Amino acid sequence: MTKSTPNTAAKLNWLFLFLLTAMPFLADAQQLIHIENDILAARSTGFRATAALSANFTQNINDIFQTTNQLQLGYVRQKNTFVSLTNQNLTVFNGNNIVNDAFQHFRYIRSLNNRMSLEAFGQWQYNEIIKIQYRSLNGIGPRFTVFRNDSTKTRLFFGSLYMYEFERETEKITPNLAHRMSAYLSFGSRLG
Protein backbone atom coordinates (compact mmCIF):
# COMPACT_ATOMS: atom_id res chain seq x y z
CA MET A 1 0.00 0.00 0.00
CA THR A 2 1.44 3.36 -1.00
CA LYS A 3 1.03 6.51 1.04
CA SER A 4 -0.22 9.72 -0.51
CA THR A 5 2.38 12.47 -0.27
CA PRO A 6 1.28 15.98 0.79
CA ASN A 7 2.09 17.20 -2.74
CA THR A 8 -0.19 14.56 -4.29
CA ALA A 9 -2.99 15.35 -1.82
CA ALA A 10 -2.72 19.07 -2.62
CA LYS A 11 -2.91 18.34 -6.36
CA LEU A 12 -6.01 16.20 -5.83
CA ASN A 13 -7.62 18.98 -3.77
CA TRP A 14 -6.93 21.52 -6.53
CA LEU A 15 -8.28 19.11 -9.15
CA PHE A 16 -11.47 18.63 -7.10
CA LEU A 17 -11.91 22.41 -6.71
CA PHE A 18 -11.30 22.92 -10.45
CA LEU A 19 -13.89 20.30 -11.40
CA LEU A 20 -16.38 21.72 -8.91
CA THR A 21 -16.00 25.23 -10.27
CA ALA A 22 -15.84 24.19 -13.94
CA MET A 23 -19.12 22.23 -13.81
CA PRO A 24 -21.30 25.32 -14.36
CA PHE A 25 -19.78 25.84 -17.80
CA LEU A 26 -21.25 22.50 -18.79
CA ALA A 27 -24.73 23.25 -17.42
CA ASP A 28 -27.51 25.56 -18.53
CA ALA A 29 -27.25 28.38 -15.98
CA GLN A 30 -28.10 32.01 -15.54
CA GLN A 31 -28.13 34.63 -12.84
CA LEU A 32 -30.51 37.46 -13.59
CA ILE A 33 -29.14 40.22 -11.40
CA HIS A 34 -25.53 41.35 -11.61
CA ILE A 35 -24.42 42.77 -8.24
CA GLU A 36 -20.63 42.66 -8.48
CA ASN A 37 -20.26 46.46 -8.42
CA ASP A 38 -22.26 46.57 -5.20
CA ILE A 39 -20.10 43.85 -3.63
CA LEU A 40 -16.89 45.70 -4.53
CA ALA A 41 -18.33 49.00 -3.26
CA ALA A 42 -19.16 47.37 0.07
CA ARG A 43 -15.58 46.24 0.71
CA SER A 44 -14.65 49.13 3.00
CA THR A 45 -15.31 48.50 6.69
CA GLY A 46 -18.57 49.82 8.09
CA PHE A 47 -22.06 50.58 6.86
CA ARG A 48 -22.95 51.97 3.42
CA ALA A 49 -26.38 52.91 2.06
CA THR A 50 -27.78 54.56 -1.05
CA ALA A 51 -31.41 55.18 -1.86
CA ALA A 52 -33.19 56.63 -4.87
CA LEU A 53 -36.84 57.39 -5.40
CA SER A 54 -38.22 58.90 -8.57
CA ALA A 55 -41.74 59.56 -9.79
CA ASN A 56 -42.92 61.19 -12.96
CA PHE A 57 -46.39 61.95 -14.30
CA THR A 58 -46.95 63.21 -17.83
CA GLN A 59 -50.35 64.16 -19.16
CA ASN A 60 -50.78 65.11 -22.81
CA ILE A 61 -52.83 63.02 -25.23
CA ASN A 62 -51.70 60.10 -23.01
CA ASP A 63 -51.39 59.66 -19.26
CA ILE A 64 -47.98 58.25 -18.27
CA PHE A 65 -46.97 57.56 -14.68
CA GLN A 66 -43.53 56.18 -13.82
CA THR A 67 -41.88 55.39 -10.50
CA THR A 68 -38.61 53.72 -9.57
CA ASN A 69 -37.44 52.92 -6.06
CA GLN A 70 -33.96 51.62 -5.24
CA LEU A 71 -32.25 50.84 -1.96
CA GLN A 72 -28.71 49.46 -1.61
CA LEU A 73 -27.24 48.53 1.75
CA GLY A 74 -23.79 47.19 2.53
CA TYR A 75 -22.08 46.29 5.76
CA VAL A 76 -18.55 44.99 6.27
CA ARG A 77 -17.15 43.82 9.60
CA GLN A 78 -13.93 41.84 9.85
CA LYS A 79 -14.35 38.81 7.53
CA ASN A 80 -18.08 39.32 6.87
CA THR A 81 -19.73 41.26 4.04
CA PHE A 82 -23.49 41.78 3.76
CA VAL A 83 -25.09 43.31 0.65
CA SER A 84 -28.80 44.01 0.18
CA LEU A 85 -30.37 45.39 -3.03
CA THR A 86 -34.01 46.32 -3.51
CA ASN A 87 -35.51 47.64 -6.74
CA GLN A 88 -39.10 48.35 -7.80
CA ASN A 89 -40.31 49.77 -11.14
CA LEU A 90 -43.80 50.72 -12.26
CA THR A 91 -44.88 52.41 -15.50
CA VAL A 92 -48.57 52.96 -16.21
CA PHE A 93 -49.58 54.09 -19.71
CA ASN A 94 -53.24 55.18 -20.05
CA GLY A 95 -54.25 53.00 -17.11
CA ASN A 96 -52.35 49.91 -18.27
CA ASN A 97 -49.22 48.61 -16.56
CA ILE A 98 -46.46 48.32 -19.13
CA VAL A 99 -43.73 47.81 -16.50
CA ASN A 100 -44.39 46.32 -13.06
CA ASP A 101 -41.48 44.47 -11.48
CA ALA A 102 -39.47 44.29 -8.28
CA PHE A 103 -36.64 42.30 -6.76
CA GLN A 104 -34.85 41.87 -3.45
CA HIS A 105 -31.34 40.40 -3.39
CA PHE A 106 -29.40 39.62 -0.21
CA ARG A 107 -25.83 38.27 -0.27
CA TYR A 108 -23.50 37.20 2.54
CA ILE A 109 -19.77 36.69 1.93
CA ARG A 110 -17.46 35.15 4.53
CA SER A 111 -13.74 35.50 3.86
CA LEU A 112 -11.98 32.24 4.70
CA ASN A 113 -8.47 33.44 3.83
CA ASN A 114 -6.75 35.88 1.42
CA ARG A 115 -7.66 33.79 -1.63
CA MET A 116 -11.04 32.20 -0.90
CA SER A 117 -14.45 33.24 0.38
CA LEU A 118 -17.77 31.49 0.75
CA GLU A 119 -20.87 33.31 -0.45
CA ALA A 120 -24.57 32.62 -0.03
CA PHE A 121 -27.51 34.55 -1.39
CA GLY A 122 -31.26 34.75 -1.62
CA GLN A 123 -33.15 36.59 -4.35
CA TRP A 124 -36.90 37.18 -4.66
CA GLN A 125 -38.69 38.87 -7.51
CA TYR A 126 -41.87 39.34 -9.49
CA ASN A 127 -42.50 40.69 -12.98
CA GLU A 128 -46.11 41.17 -14.01
CA ILE A 129 -45.38 41.84 -17.69
CA ILE A 130 -43.47 38.59 -18.31
CA LYS A 131 -45.97 36.75 -16.08
CA ILE A 132 -43.70 35.89 -13.15
CA GLN A 133 -45.94 35.94 -10.10
CA TYR A 134 -43.13 34.94 -7.74
CA ARG A 135 -39.55 33.74 -8.22
CA SER A 136 -36.98 32.83 -5.61
CA LEU A 137 -33.40 31.89 -6.24
CA ASN A 138 -31.11 30.74 -3.40
CA GLY A 139 -27.49 29.74 -3.76
CA ILE A 140 -24.13 29.05 -2.19
CA GLY A 141 -20.59 28.55 -3.45
CA PRO A 142 -16.91 29.49 -3.32
CA ARG A 143 -15.42 32.78 -4.51
CA PHE A 144 -11.72 32.86 -5.40
CA THR A 145 -9.44 35.89 -5.59
CA VAL A 146 -7.39 35.32 -8.74
CA PHE A 147 -5.59 38.68 -8.61
CA ARG A 148 -5.67 41.63 -6.22
CA ASN A 149 -3.70 44.89 -6.09
CA ASP A 150 -4.91 47.20 -3.31
CA SER A 151 -2.90 50.23 -4.44
CA THR A 152 -4.61 50.33 -7.87
CA LYS A 153 -7.88 48.76 -6.61
CA THR A 154 -7.54 46.12 -9.32
CA ARG A 155 -9.23 42.80 -8.63
CA LEU A 156 -10.08 39.63 -10.48
CA PHE A 157 -12.50 37.11 -8.94
CA PHE A 158 -13.82 33.73 -10.02
CA GLY A 159 -16.87 32.18 -8.44
CA SER A 160 -19.08 29.15 -8.76
CA LEU A 161 -22.56 28.88 -7.29
CA TYR A 162 -25.08 26.10 -6.79
CA MET A 163 -28.59 27.57 -7.00
CA TYR A 164 -32.12 26.34 -6.33
CA GLU A 165 -34.86 28.15 -8.22
CA PHE A 166 -38.61 28.24 -7.54
CA GLU A 167 -40.82 30.12 -9.98
CA ARG A 168 -44.59 30.49 -10.13
CA GLU A 169 -46.02 31.97 -13.32
CA THR A 170 -49.35 33.80 -13.28
CA GLU A 171 -50.94 31.52 -15.90
CA LYS A 172 -49.57 28.13 -14.77
CA ILE A 173 -50.81 26.02 -11.90
CA THR A 174 -47.62 24.00 -11.44
CA PRO A 175 -44.50 25.93 -10.30
CA ASN A 176 -41.14 25.56 -12.05
CA LEU A 177 -38.38 24.06 -9.91
CA ALA A 178 -34.76 23.90 -11.03
CA HIS A 179 -31.29 23.16 -9.72
CA ARG A 180 -28.70 25.36 -11.42
CA MET A 181 -24.98 25.94 -11.48
CA SER A 182 -23.53 29.32 -12.34
CA ALA A 183 -19.97 30.54 -12.74
CA TYR A 184 -18.66 34.06 -13.11
CA LEU A 185 -15.42 35.92 -13.69
CA SER A 186 -15.36 39.47 -12.34
CA PHE A 187 -12.74 42.15 -13.03
CA GLY A 188 -12.66 45.60 -11.47
CA SER A 189 -10.15 48.45 -11.47
CA ARG A 190 -10.25 52.08 -10.40
CA LEU A 191 -9.01 54.37 -13.16
CA GLY A 192 -7.41 57.68 -12.30
PDB file of C-alpha atoms in Angstrom:
ATOM      1  CA  MET A   1       0.000   0.000   0.000  1.00  0.00           C
ATOM      2  CA  THR A   2       1.442   3.362  -1.000  1.00  0.00           C
ATOM      3  CA  LYS A   3       1.030   6.510   1.035  1.00  0.00           C
ATOM      4  CA  SER A   4      -0.219   9.720  -0.510  1.00  0.00           C
ATOM      5  CA  THR A   5       2.383  12.467  -0.269  1.00  0.00           C
ATOM      6  CA  PRO A   6       1.283  15.976   0.793  1.00  0.00           C
ATOM      7  CA  ASN A   7       2.092  17.196  -2.735  1.00  0.00           C
ATOM      8  CA  THR A   8      -0.192  14.561  -4.294  1.00  0.00           C
ATOM      9  CA  ALA A   9      -2.989  15.351  -1.823  1.00  0.00           C
ATOM     10  CA  ALA A  10      -2.719  19.072  -2.621  1.00  0.00           C
ATOM     11  CA  LYS A  11      -2.914  18.340  -6.360  1.00  0.00           C
ATOM     12  CA  LEU A  12      -6.012  16.200  -5.828  1.00  0.00           C
ATOM     13  CA  ASN A  13      -7.620  18.981  -3.765  1.00  0.00           C
ATOM     14  CA  TRP A  14      -6.931  21.515  -6.530  1.00  0.00           C
ATOM     15  CA  LEU A  15      -8.279  19.106  -9.150  1.00  0.00           C
ATOM     16  CA  PHE A  16     -11.466  18.625  -7.100  1.00  0.00           C
ATOM     17  CA  LEU A  17     -11.911  22.411  -6.710  1.00  0.00           C
ATOM     18  CA  PHE A  18     -11.298  22.916 -10.445  1.00  0.00           C
ATOM     19  CA  LEU A  19     -13.891  20.297 -11.397  1.00  0.00           C
ATOM     20  CA  LEU A  20     -16.384  21.720  -8.910  1.00  0.00           C
ATOM     21  CA  THR A  21     -16.004  25.235 -10.271  1.00  0.00           C
ATOM     22  CA  ALA A  22     -15.840  24.192 -13.945  1.00  0.00           C
ATOM     23  CA  MET A  23     -19.117  22.233 -13.806  1.00  0.00           C
ATOM     24  CA  PRO A  24     -21.299  25.318 -14.359  1.00  0.00           C
ATOM     25  CA  PHE A  25     -19.778  25.838 -17.799  1.00  0.00           C
ATOM     26  CA  LEU A  26     -21.247  22.498 -18.795  1.00  0.00           C
ATOM     27  CA  ALA A  27     -24.735  23.247 -17.424  1.00  0.00           C
ATOM     28  CA  ASP A  28     -27.511  25.562 -18.530  1.00  0.00           C
ATOM     29  CA  ALA A  29     -27.247  28.378 -15.979  1.00  0.00           C
ATOM     30  CA  GLN A  30     -28.097  32.011 -15.540  1.00  0.00           C
ATOM     31  CA  GLN A  31     -28.133  34.626 -12.845  1.00  0.00           C
ATOM     32  CA  LEU A  32     -30.511  37.458 -13.593  1.00  0.00           C
ATOM     33  CA  ILE A  33     -29.140  40.218 -11.401  1.00  0.00           C
ATOM     34  CA  HIS A  34     -25.530  41.346 -11.606  1.00  0.00           C
ATOM     35  CA  ILE A  35     -24.417  42.771  -8.244  1.00  0.00           C
ATOM     36  CA  GLU A  36     -20.629  42.659  -8.482  1.00  0.00           C
ATOM     37  CA  ASN A  37     -20.258  46.463  -8.422  1.00  0.00           C
ATOM     38  CA  ASP A  38     -22.257  46.569  -5.197  1.00  0.00           C
ATOM     39  CA  ILE A  39     -20.100  43.847  -3.630  1.00  0.00           C
ATOM     40  CA  LEU A  40     -16.895  45.698  -4.534  1.00  0.00           C
ATOM     41  CA  ALA A  41     -18.325  48.999  -3.258  1.00  0.00           C
ATOM     42  CA  ALA A  42     -19.164  47.371   0.075  1.00  0.00           C
ATOM     43  CA  ARG A  43     -15.579  46.238   0.709  1.00  0.00           C
ATOM     44  CA  SER A  44     -14.650  49.134   2.998  1.00  0.00           C
ATOM     45  CA  THR A  45     -15.313  48.499   6.693  1.00  0.00           C
ATOM     46  CA  GLY A  46     -18.571  49.824   8.095  1.00  0.00           C
ATOM     47  CA  PHE A  47     -22.056  50.581   6.859  1.00  0.00           C
ATOM     48  CA  ARG A  48     -22.949  51.972   3.417  1.00  0.00           C
ATOM     49  CA  ALA A  49     -26.381  52.908   2.057  1.00  0.00           C
ATOM     50  CA  THR A  50     -27.778  54.557  -1.050  1.00  0.00           C
ATOM     51  CA  ALA A  51     -31.410  55.183  -1.862  1.00  0.00           C
ATOM     52  CA  ALA A  52     -33.189  56.628  -4.872  1.00  0.00           C
ATOM     53  CA  LEU A  53     -36.838  57.391  -5.405  1.00  0.00           C
ATOM     54  CA  SER A  54     -38.219  58.899  -8.566  1.00  0.00           C
ATOM     55  CA  ALA A  55     -41.738  59.555  -9.789  1.00  0.00           C
ATOM     56  CA  ASN A  56     -42.923  61.194 -12.959  1.00  0.00           C
ATOM     57  CA  PHE A  57     -46.392  61.955 -14.303  1.00  0.00           C
ATOM     58  CA  THR A  58     -46.946  63.213 -17.831  1.00  0.00           C
ATOM     59  CA  GLN A  59     -50.352  64.163 -19.163  1.00  0.00           C
ATOM     60  CA  ASN A  60     -50.778  65.109 -22.808  1.00  0.00           C
ATOM     61  CA  ILE A  61     -52.831  63.019 -25.227  1.00  0.00           C
ATOM     62  CA  ASN A  62     -51.700  60.102 -23.014  1.00  0.00           C
ATOM     63  CA  ASP A  63     -51.388  59.658 -19.257  1.00  0.00           C
ATOM     64  CA  ILE A  64     -47.981  58.254 -18.274  1.00  0.00           C
ATOM     65  CA  PHE A  65     -46.972  57.558 -14.678  1.00  0.00           C
ATOM     66  CA  GLN A  66     -43.526  56.178 -13.825  1.00  0.00           C
ATOM     67  CA  THR A  67     -41.883  55.386 -10.502  1.00  0.00           C
ATOM     68  CA  THR A  68     -38.613  53.719  -9.575  1.00  0.00           C
ATOM     69  CA  ASN A  69     -37.442  52.918  -6.058  1.00  0.00           C
ATOM     70  CA  GLN A  70     -33.961  51.621  -5.241  1.00  0.00           C
ATOM     71  CA  LEU A  71     -32.252  50.840  -1.955  1.00  0.00           C
ATOM     72  CA  GLN A  72     -28.713  49.463  -1.615  1.00  0.00           C
ATOM     73  CA  LEU A  73     -27.239  48.530   1.750  1.00  0.00           C
ATOM     74  CA  GLY A  74     -23.795  47.194   2.527  1.00  0.00           C
ATOM     75  CA  TYR A  75     -22.082  46.293   5.758  1.00  0.00           C
ATOM     76  CA  VAL A  76     -18.555  44.987   6.275  1.00  0.00           C
ATOM     77  CA  ARG A  77     -17.152  43.820   9.595  1.00  0.00           C
ATOM     78  CA  GLN A  78     -13.928  41.843   9.851  1.00  0.00           C
ATOM     79  CA  LYS A  79     -14.351  38.807   7.533  1.00  0.00           C
ATOM     80  CA  ASN A  80     -18.076  39.322   6.872  1.00  0.00           C
ATOM     81  CA  THR A  81     -19.729  41.259   4.035  1.00  0.00           C
ATOM     82  CA  PHE A  82     -23.493  41.781   3.761  1.00  0.00           C
ATOM     83  CA  VAL A  83     -25.092  43.309   0.654  1.00  0.00           C
ATOM     84  CA  SER A  84     -28.802  44.006   0.175  1.00  0.00           C
ATOM     85  CA  LEU A  85     -30.373  45.390  -3.028  1.00  0.00           C
ATOM     86  CA  THR A  86     -34.006  46.316  -3.511  1.00  0.00           C
ATOM     87  CA  ASN A  87     -35.507  47.645  -6.736  1.00  0.00           C
ATOM     88  CA  GLN A  88     -39.104  48.355  -7.795  1.00  0.00           C
ATOM     89  CA  ASN A  89     -40.313  49.773 -11.138  1.00  0.00           C
ATOM     90  CA  LEU A  90     -43.802  50.724 -12.265  1.00  0.00           C
ATOM     91  CA  THR A  91     -44.878  52.408 -15.502  1.00  0.00           C
ATOM     92  CA  VAL A  92     -48.572  52.957 -16.212  1.00  0.00           C
ATOM     93  CA  PHE A  93     -49.580  54.093 -19.710  1.00  0.00           C
ATOM     94  CA  ASN A  94     -53.239  55.183 -20.052  1.00  0.00           C
ATOM     95  CA  GLY A  95     -54.253  53.004 -17.108  1.00  0.00           C
ATOM     96  CA  ASN A  96     -52.353  49.912 -18.271  1.00  0.00           C
ATOM     97  CA  ASN A  97     -49.220  48.614 -16.561  1.00  0.00           C
ATOM     98  CA  ILE A  98     -46.457  48.316 -19.130  1.00  0.00           C
ATOM     99  CA  VAL A  99     -43.735  47.806 -16.500  1.00  0.00           C
ATOM    100  CA  ASN A 100     -44.388  46.316 -13.061  1.00  0.00           C
ATOM    101  CA  ASP A 101     -41.476  44.472 -11.482  1.00  0.00           C
ATOM    102  CA  ALA A 102     -39.474  44.293  -8.284  1.00  0.00           C
ATOM    103  CA  PHE A 103     -36.644  42.301  -6.757  1.00  0.00           C
ATOM    104  CA  GLN A 104     -34.849  41.872  -3.452  1.00  0.00           C
ATOM    105  CA  HIS A 105     -31.336  40.405  -3.386  1.00  0.00           C
ATOM    106  CA  PHE A 106     -29.400  39.615  -0.207  1.00  0.00           C
ATOM    107  CA  ARG A 107     -25.833  38.266  -0.266  1.00  0.00           C
ATOM    108  CA  TYR A 108     -23.495  37.203   2.535  1.00  0.00           C
ATOM    109  CA  ILE A 109     -19.766  36.686   1.926  1.00  0.00           C
ATOM    110  CA  ARG A 110     -17.459  35.146   4.528  1.00  0.00           C
ATOM    111  CA  SER A 111     -13.738  35.501   3.861  1.00  0.00           C
ATOM    112  CA  LEU A 112     -11.981  32.236   4.696  1.00  0.00           C
ATOM    113  CA  ASN A 113      -8.468  33.443   3.829  1.00  0.00           C
ATOM    114  CA  ASN A 114      -6.755  35.879   1.420  1.00  0.00           C
ATOM    115  CA  ARG A 115      -7.659  33.792  -1.631  1.00  0.00           C
ATOM    116  CA  MET A 116     -11.037  32.205  -0.899  1.00  0.00           C
ATOM    117  CA  SER A 117     -14.452  33.240   0.376  1.00  0.00           C
ATOM    118  CA  LEU A 118     -17.769  31.493   0.748  1.00  0.00           C
ATOM    119  CA  GLU A 119     -20.874  33.315  -0.453  1.00  0.00           C
ATOM    120  CA  ALA A 120     -24.567  32.619  -0.027  1.00  0.00           C
ATOM    121  CA  PHE A 121     -27.514  34.555  -1.393  1.00  0.00           C
ATOM    122  CA  GLY A 122     -31.263  34.754  -1.623  1.00  0.00           C
ATOM    123  CA  GLN A 123     -33.147  36.588  -4.347  1.00  0.00           C
ATOM    124  CA  TRP A 124     -36.895  37.175  -4.656  1.00  0.00           C
ATOM    125  CA  GLN A 125     -38.687  38.873  -7.506  1.00  0.00           C
ATOM    126  CA  TYR A 126     -41.870  39.337  -9.495  1.00  0.00           C
ATOM    127  CA  ASN A 127     -42.499  40.689 -12.985  1.00  0.00           C
ATOM    128  CA  GLU A 128     -46.115  41.174 -14.015  1.00  0.00           C
ATOM    129  CA  ILE A 129     -45.377  41.841 -17.687  1.00  0.00           C
ATOM    130  CA  ILE A 130     -43.469  38.586 -18.314  1.00  0.00           C
ATOM    131  CA  LYS A 131     -45.967  36.747 -16.079  1.00  0.00           C
ATOM    132  CA  ILE A 132     -43.696  35.891 -13.155  1.00  0.00           C
ATOM    133  CA  GLN A 133     -45.943  35.943 -10.098  1.00  0.00           C
ATOM    134  CA  TYR A 134     -43.125  34.944  -7.742  1.00  0.00           C
ATOM    135  CA  ARG A 135     -39.554  33.743  -8.219  1.00  0.00           C
ATOM    136  CA  SER A 136     -36.980  32.825  -5.611  1.00  0.00           C
ATOM    137  CA  LEU A 137     -33.395  31.886  -6.237  1.00  0.00           C
ATOM    138  CA  ASN A 138     -31.114  30.745  -3.403  1.00  0.00           C
ATOM    139  CA  GLY A 139     -27.494  29.740  -3.765  1.00  0.00           C
ATOM    140  CA  ILE A 140     -24.134  29.052  -2.192  1.00  0.00           C
ATOM    141  CA  GLY A 141     -20.595  28.553  -3.451  1.00  0.00           C
ATOM    142  CA  PRO A 142     -16.913  29.486  -3.316  1.00  0.00           C
ATOM    143  CA  ARG A 143     -15.419  32.779  -4.507  1.00  0.00           C
ATOM    144  CA  PHE A 144     -11.720  32.856  -5.403  1.00  0.00           C
ATOM    145  CA  THR A 145      -9.443  35.885  -5.592  1.00  0.00           C
ATOM    146  CA  VAL A 146      -7.392  35.318  -8.741  1.00  0.00           C
ATOM    147  CA  PHE A 147      -5.587  38.677  -8.609  1.00  0.00           C
ATOM    148  CA  ARG A 148      -5.671  41.631  -6.217  1.00  0.00           C
ATOM    149  CA  ASN A 149      -3.700  44.888  -6.086  1.00  0.00           C
ATOM    150  CA  ASP A 150      -4.911  47.199  -3.310  1.00  0.00           C
ATOM    151  CA  SER A 151      -2.896  50.233  -4.439  1.00  0.00           C
ATOM    152  CA  THR A 152      -4.611  50.333  -7.867  1.00  0.00           C
ATOM    153  CA  LYS A 153      -7.876  48.762  -6.613  1.00  0.00           C
ATOM    154  CA  THR A 154      -7.535  46.116  -9.318  1.00  0.00           C
ATOM    155  CA  ARG A 155      -9.229  42.802  -8.627  1.00  0.00           C
ATOM    156  CA  LEU A 156     -10.083  39.625 -10.481  1.00  0.00           C
ATOM    157  CA  PHE A 157     -12.497  37.108  -8.937  1.00  0.00           C
ATOM    158  CA  PHE A 158     -13.823  33.734 -10.025  1.00  0.00           C
ATOM    159  CA  GLY A 159     -16.870  32.176  -8.438  1.00  0.00           C
ATOM    160  CA  SER A 160     -19.077  29.152  -8.761  1.00  0.00           C
ATOM    161  CA  LEU A 161     -22.562  28.878  -7.287  1.00  0.00           C
ATOM    162  CA  TYR A 162     -25.083  26.102  -6.790  1.00  0.00           C
ATOM    163  CA  MET A 163     -28.594  27.572  -7.005  1.00  0.00           C
ATOM    164  CA  TYR A 164     -32.116  26.342  -6.326  1.00  0.00           C
ATOM    165  CA  GLU A 165     -34.862  28.147  -8.221  1.00  0.00           C
ATOM    166  CA  PHE A 166     -38.613  28.237  -7.540  1.00  0.00           C
ATOM    167  CA  GLU A 167     -40.824  30.116  -9.979  1.00  0.00           C
ATOM    168  CA  ARG A 168     -44.592  30.493 -10.135  1.00  0.00           C
ATOM    169  CA  GLU A 169     -46.022  31.969 -13.319  1.00  0.00           C
ATOM    170  CA  THR A 170     -49.354  33.802 -13.282  1.00  0.00           C
ATOM    171  CA  GLU A 171     -50.939  31.519 -15.902  1.00  0.00           C
ATOM    172  CA  LYS A 172     -49.568  28.127 -14.774  1.00  0.00           C
ATOM    173  CA  ILE A 173     -50.811  26.021 -11.903  1.00  0.00           C
ATOM    174  CA  THR A 174     -47.616  23.997 -11.436  1.00  0.00           C
ATOM    175  CA  PRO A 175     -44.505  25.927 -10.301  1.00  0.00           C
ATOM    176  CA  ASN A 176     -41.145  25.558 -12.055  1.00  0.00           C
ATOM    177  CA  LEU A 177     -38.381  24.062  -9.911  1.00  0.00           C
ATOM    178  CA  ALA A 178     -34.760  23.905 -11.033  1.00  0.00           C
ATOM    179  CA  HIS A 179     -31.292  23.159  -9.719  1.00  0.00           C
ATOM    180  CA  ARG A 180     -28.699  25.364 -11.425  1.00  0.00           C
ATOM    181  CA  MET A 181     -24.978  25.942 -11.475  1.00  0.00           C
ATOM    182  CA  SER A 182     -23.531  29.324 -12.337  1.00  0.00           C
ATOM    183  CA  ALA A 183     -19.973  30.540 -12.738  1.00  0.00           C
ATOM    184  CA  TYR A 184     -18.662  34.056 -13.105  1.00  0.00           C
ATOM    185  CA  LEU A 185     -15.419  35.918 -13.686  1.00  0.00           C
ATOM    186  CA  SER A 186     -15.363  39.473 -12.336  1.00  0.00           C
ATOM    187  CA  PHE A 187     -12.743  42.150 -13.029  1.00  0.00           C
ATOM    188  CA  GLY A 188     -12.664  45.599 -11.471  1.00  0.00           C
ATOM    189  CA  SER A 189     -10.150  48.455 -11.469  1.00  0.00           C
ATOM    190  CA  ARG A 190     -10.247  52.079 -10.401  1.00  0.00           C
ATOM    191  CA  LEU A 191      -9.012  54.365 -13.158  1.00  0.00           C
ATOM    192  CA  GLY A 192      -7.411  57.683 -12.299  1.00  0.00           C
TER     193      GLY A 192
END
